[in-house]
mmCIF file of C-alpha atoms in Angstrom:
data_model
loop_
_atom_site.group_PDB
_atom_site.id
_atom_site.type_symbol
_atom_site.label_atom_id
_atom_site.label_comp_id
_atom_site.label_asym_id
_atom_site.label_seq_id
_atom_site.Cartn_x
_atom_site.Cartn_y
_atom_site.Cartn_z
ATOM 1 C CA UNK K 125 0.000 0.000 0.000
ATOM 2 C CA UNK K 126 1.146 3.649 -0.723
ATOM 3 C CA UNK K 127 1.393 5.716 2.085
ATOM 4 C CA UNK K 128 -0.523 9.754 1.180
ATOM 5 C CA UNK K 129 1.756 12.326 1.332
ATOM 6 C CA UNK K 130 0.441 16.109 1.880
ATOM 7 C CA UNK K 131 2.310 17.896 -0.599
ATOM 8 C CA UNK K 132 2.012 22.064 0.087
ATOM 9 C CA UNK K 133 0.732 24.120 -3.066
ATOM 10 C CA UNK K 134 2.258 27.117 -3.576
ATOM 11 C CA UNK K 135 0.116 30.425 -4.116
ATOM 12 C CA UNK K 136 1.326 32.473 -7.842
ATOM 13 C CA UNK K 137 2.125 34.881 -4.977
ATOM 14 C CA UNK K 138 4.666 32.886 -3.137
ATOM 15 C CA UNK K 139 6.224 31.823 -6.283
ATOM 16 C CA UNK K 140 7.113 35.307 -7.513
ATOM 17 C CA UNK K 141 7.886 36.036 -3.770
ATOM 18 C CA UNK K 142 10.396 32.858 -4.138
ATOM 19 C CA UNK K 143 11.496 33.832 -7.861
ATOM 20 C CA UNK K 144 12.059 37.833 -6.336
ATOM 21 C CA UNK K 145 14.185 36.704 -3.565
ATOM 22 C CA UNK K 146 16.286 33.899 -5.777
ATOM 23 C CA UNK K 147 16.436 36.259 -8.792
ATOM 24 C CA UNK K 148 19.922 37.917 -8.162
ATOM 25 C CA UNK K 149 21.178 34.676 -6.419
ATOM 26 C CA UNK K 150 20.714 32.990 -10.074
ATOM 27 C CA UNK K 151 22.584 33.204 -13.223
ATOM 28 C CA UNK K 152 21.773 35.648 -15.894
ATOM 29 C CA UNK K 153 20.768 32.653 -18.158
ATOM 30 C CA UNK K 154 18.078 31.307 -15.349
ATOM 31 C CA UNK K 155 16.585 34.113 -14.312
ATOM 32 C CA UNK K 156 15.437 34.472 -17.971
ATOM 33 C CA UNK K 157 13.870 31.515 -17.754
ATOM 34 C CA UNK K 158 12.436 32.101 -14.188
ATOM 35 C CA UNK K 159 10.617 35.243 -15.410
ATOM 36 C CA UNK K 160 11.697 37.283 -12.262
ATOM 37 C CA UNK K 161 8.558 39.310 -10.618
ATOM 38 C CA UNK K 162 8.762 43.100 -11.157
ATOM 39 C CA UNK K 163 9.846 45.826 -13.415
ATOM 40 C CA UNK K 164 12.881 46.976 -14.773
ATOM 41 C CA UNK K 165 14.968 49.778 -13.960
ATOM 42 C CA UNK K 166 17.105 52.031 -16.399
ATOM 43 C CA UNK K 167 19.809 54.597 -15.292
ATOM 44 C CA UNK K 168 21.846 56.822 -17.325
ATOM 45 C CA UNK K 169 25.610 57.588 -17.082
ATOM 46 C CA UNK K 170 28.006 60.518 -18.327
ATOM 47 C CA UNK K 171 30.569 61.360 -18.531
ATOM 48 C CA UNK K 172 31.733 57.785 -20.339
ATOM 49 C CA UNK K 173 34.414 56.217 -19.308
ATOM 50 C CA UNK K 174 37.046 57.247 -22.314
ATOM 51 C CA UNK K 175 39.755 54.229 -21.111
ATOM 52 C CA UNK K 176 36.833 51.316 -21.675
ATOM 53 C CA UNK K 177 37.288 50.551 -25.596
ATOM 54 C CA UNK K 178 33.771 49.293 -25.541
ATOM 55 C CA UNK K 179 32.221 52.837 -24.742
ATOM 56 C CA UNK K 180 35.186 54.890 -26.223
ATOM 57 C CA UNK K 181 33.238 58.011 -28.453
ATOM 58 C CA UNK K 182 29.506 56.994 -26.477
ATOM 59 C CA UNK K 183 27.452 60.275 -25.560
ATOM 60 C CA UNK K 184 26.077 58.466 -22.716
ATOM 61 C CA UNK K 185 26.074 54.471 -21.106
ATOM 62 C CA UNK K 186 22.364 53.387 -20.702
ATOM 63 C CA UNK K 187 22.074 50.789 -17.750
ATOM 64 C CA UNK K 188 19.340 47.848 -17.859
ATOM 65 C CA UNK K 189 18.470 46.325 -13.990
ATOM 66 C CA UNK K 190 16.325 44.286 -12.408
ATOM 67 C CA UNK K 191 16.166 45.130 -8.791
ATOM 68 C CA UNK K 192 19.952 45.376 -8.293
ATOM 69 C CA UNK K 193 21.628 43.120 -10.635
ATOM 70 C CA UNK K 194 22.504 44.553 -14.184
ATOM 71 C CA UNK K 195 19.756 42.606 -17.043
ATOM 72 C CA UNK K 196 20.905 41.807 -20.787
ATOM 73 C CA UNK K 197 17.658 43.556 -21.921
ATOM 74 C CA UNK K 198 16.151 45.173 -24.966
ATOM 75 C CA UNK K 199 17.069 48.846 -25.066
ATOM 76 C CA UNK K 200 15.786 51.042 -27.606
ATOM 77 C CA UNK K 201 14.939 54.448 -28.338
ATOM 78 C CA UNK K 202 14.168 57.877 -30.235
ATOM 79 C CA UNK K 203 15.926 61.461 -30.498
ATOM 80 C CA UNK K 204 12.988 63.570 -30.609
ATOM 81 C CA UNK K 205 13.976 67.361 -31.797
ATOM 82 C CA UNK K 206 12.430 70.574 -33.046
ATOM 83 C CA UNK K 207 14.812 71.835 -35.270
ATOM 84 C CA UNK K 208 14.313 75.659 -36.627
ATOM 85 C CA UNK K 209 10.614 75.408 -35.786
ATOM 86 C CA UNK K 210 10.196 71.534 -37.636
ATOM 87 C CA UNK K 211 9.574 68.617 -35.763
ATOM 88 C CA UNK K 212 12.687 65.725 -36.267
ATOM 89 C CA UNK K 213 12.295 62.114 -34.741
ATOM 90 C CA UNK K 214 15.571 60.434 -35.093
ATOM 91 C CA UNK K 215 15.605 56.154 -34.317
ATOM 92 C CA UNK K 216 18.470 55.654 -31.748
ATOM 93 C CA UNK K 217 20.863 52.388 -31.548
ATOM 94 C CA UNK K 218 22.679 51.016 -29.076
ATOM 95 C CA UNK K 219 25.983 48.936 -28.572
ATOM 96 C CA UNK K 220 26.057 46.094 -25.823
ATOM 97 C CA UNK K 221 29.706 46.976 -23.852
ATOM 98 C CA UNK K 222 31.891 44.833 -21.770
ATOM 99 C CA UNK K 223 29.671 44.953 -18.886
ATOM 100 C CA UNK K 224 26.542 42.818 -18.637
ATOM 101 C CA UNK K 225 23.194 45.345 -19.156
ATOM 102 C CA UNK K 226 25.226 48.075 -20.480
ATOM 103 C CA UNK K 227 24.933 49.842 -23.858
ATOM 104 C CA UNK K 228 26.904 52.723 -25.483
ATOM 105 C CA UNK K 229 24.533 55.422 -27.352
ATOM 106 C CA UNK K 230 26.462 57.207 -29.925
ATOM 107 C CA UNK K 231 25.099 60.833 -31.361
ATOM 108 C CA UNK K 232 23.031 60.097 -34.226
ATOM 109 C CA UNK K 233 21.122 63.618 -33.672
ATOM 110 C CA UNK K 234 22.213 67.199 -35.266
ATOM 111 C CA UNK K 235 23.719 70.283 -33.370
ATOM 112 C CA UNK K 236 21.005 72.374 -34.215
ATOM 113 C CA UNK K 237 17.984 72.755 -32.127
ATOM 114 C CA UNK K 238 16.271 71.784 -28.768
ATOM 115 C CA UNK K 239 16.448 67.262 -28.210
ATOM 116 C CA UNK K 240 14.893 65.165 -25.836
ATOM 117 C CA UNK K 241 16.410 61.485 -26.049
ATOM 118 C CA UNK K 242 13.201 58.857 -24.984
ATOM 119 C CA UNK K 243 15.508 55.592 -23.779
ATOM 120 C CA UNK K 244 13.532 52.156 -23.330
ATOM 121 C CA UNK K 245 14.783 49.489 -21.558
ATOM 122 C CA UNK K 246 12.571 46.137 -22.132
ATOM 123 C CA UNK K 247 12.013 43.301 -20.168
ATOM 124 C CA UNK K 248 8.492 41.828 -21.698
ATOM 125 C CA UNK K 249 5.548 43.306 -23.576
ATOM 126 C CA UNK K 250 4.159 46.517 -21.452
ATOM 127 C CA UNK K 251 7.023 45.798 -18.987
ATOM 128 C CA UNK K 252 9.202 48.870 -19.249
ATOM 129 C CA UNK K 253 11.163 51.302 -17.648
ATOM 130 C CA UNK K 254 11.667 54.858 -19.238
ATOM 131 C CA UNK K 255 14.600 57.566 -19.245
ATOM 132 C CA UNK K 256 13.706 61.161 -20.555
ATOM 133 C CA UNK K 257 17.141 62.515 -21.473
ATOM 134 C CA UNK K 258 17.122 66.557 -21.848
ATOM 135 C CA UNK K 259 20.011 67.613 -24.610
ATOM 136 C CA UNK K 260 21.418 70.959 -23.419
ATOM 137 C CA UNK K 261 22.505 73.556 -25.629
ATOM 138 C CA UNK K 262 25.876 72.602 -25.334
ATOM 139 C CA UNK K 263 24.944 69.486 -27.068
ATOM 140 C CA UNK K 264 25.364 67.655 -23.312
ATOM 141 C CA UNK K 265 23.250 65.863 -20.871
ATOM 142 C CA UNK K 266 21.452 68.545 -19.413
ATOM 143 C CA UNK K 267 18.856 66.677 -17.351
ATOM 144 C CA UNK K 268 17.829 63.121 -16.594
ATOM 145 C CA UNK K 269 14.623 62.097 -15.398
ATOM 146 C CA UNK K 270 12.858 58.738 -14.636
ATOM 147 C CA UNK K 271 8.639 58.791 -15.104
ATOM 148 C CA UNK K 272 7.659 57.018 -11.846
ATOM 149 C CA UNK K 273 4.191 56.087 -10.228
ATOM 150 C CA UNK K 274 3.515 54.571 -6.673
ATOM 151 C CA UNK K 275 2.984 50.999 -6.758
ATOM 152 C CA UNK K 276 1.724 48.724 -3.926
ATOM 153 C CA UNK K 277 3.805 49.273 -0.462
ATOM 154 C CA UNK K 278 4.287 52.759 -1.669
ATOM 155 C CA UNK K 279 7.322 51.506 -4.160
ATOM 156 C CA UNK K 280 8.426 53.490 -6.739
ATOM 157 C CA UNK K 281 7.695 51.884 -10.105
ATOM 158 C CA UNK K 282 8.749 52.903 -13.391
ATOM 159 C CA UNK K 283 5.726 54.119 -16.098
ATOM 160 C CA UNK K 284 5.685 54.953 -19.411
ATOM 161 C CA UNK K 285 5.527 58.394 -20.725
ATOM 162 C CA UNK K 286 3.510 59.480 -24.114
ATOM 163 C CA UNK K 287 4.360 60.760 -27.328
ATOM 164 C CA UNK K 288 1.843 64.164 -25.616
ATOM 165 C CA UNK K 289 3.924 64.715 -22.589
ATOM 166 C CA UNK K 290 7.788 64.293 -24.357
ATOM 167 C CA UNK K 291 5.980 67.156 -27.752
ATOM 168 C CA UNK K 292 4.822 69.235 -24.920
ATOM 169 C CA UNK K 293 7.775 69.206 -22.974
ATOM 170 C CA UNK K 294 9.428 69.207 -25.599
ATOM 171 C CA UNK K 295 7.959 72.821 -27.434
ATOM 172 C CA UNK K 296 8.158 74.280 -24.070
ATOM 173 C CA UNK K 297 12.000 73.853 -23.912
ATOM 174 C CA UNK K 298 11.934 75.538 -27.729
ATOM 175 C CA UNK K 299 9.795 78.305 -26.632
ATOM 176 C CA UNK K 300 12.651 78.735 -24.041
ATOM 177 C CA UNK K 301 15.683 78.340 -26.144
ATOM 178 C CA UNK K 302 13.763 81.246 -28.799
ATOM 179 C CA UNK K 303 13.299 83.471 -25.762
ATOM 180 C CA UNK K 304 16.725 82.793 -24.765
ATOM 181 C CA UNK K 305 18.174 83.767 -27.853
ATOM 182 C CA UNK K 306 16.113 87.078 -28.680
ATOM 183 C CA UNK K 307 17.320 88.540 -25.735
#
């Protein structure tokens, strides 16, 4: 005769709680295949490191995370301009470097007029994490802000921004620079 075992179920809750706390203990390879619970984070960093070959020329590192630990993720993202009164979109690409979750943005934008640089990091459909990158008129970082909203437990999550708040904010910073210049 077989003897019944109770075996415990685990709640979808306790398994994310399990997969959240294992996450950075596992390999980059398994915790793509666990599916790690929460969102991604994205940071930006200039100056670049001019001694790393891998970033050598970059106008700025973008950095993928989850939680802590640095995430081989999808990064993408647009230059969006208004250049002598005409809007300009310009597609960005970036270059994985020699450190896990890193990738080297070159300038693939003109000189000429007021940018805003919309960065994406990925890590599954709808799961995002946003940088809104302000181009000074020196042509250098000028300003680097992450969209947040409150999540559960009053944590700070990352949230999308639309194409209405980046063209407002973005014609307000041209109605500046015009302003700037006629005095």
């Amino acid at each position: 005769m077989f003897a019944s075992r109770s075996v415990p179920r685990l709640t979808l809750g306790a398994l994310f709680a399990a997969a959240a706390l294992l996450g950075p203990a596992l390999p980059a390879d398994a915790r793509d295949v666990v599916g790690v619970a929460g969102p991604p984070w994205i940071s930006i960093e200039t100056p670049v490191n001019p001694y790393d070959a891998s970033t050598r020329g970059a106008f700025l590192l973008v950095h993928a995370f989850h939680h802590g630990t640095p995430l081989s993720a999808p990064v993408s993202g647009v230059a969006e301009g208004i250049v002598n009164g005409e809007r300009r979109t310009v597609q960005l690409e970036f270059t994985p470097t020699s450190r896990t979750g890193a990738y080297a943005l070159r300038k693939l934008w003109g000189n000429a007029g007021v940018w805003t640089l919309v960065i994406t990091v990925s890590q599954g459909a709808g799961d995002v994490a946003q940088a809104l990158v302000e181009v000074g008129a020196d042509g250098q970082v000028a300003r680097v802000q992450v969209p947040t909203k409150t999540g559960e437990g009053n944590y700070l999550l990352p949230r999308q921004v639309s194409a209405q708040e980046v063209d407002a904010a973005l014609r307000e910073r041209a109605k500046v620079a015009v302003a700037q210049r006629g005095r």
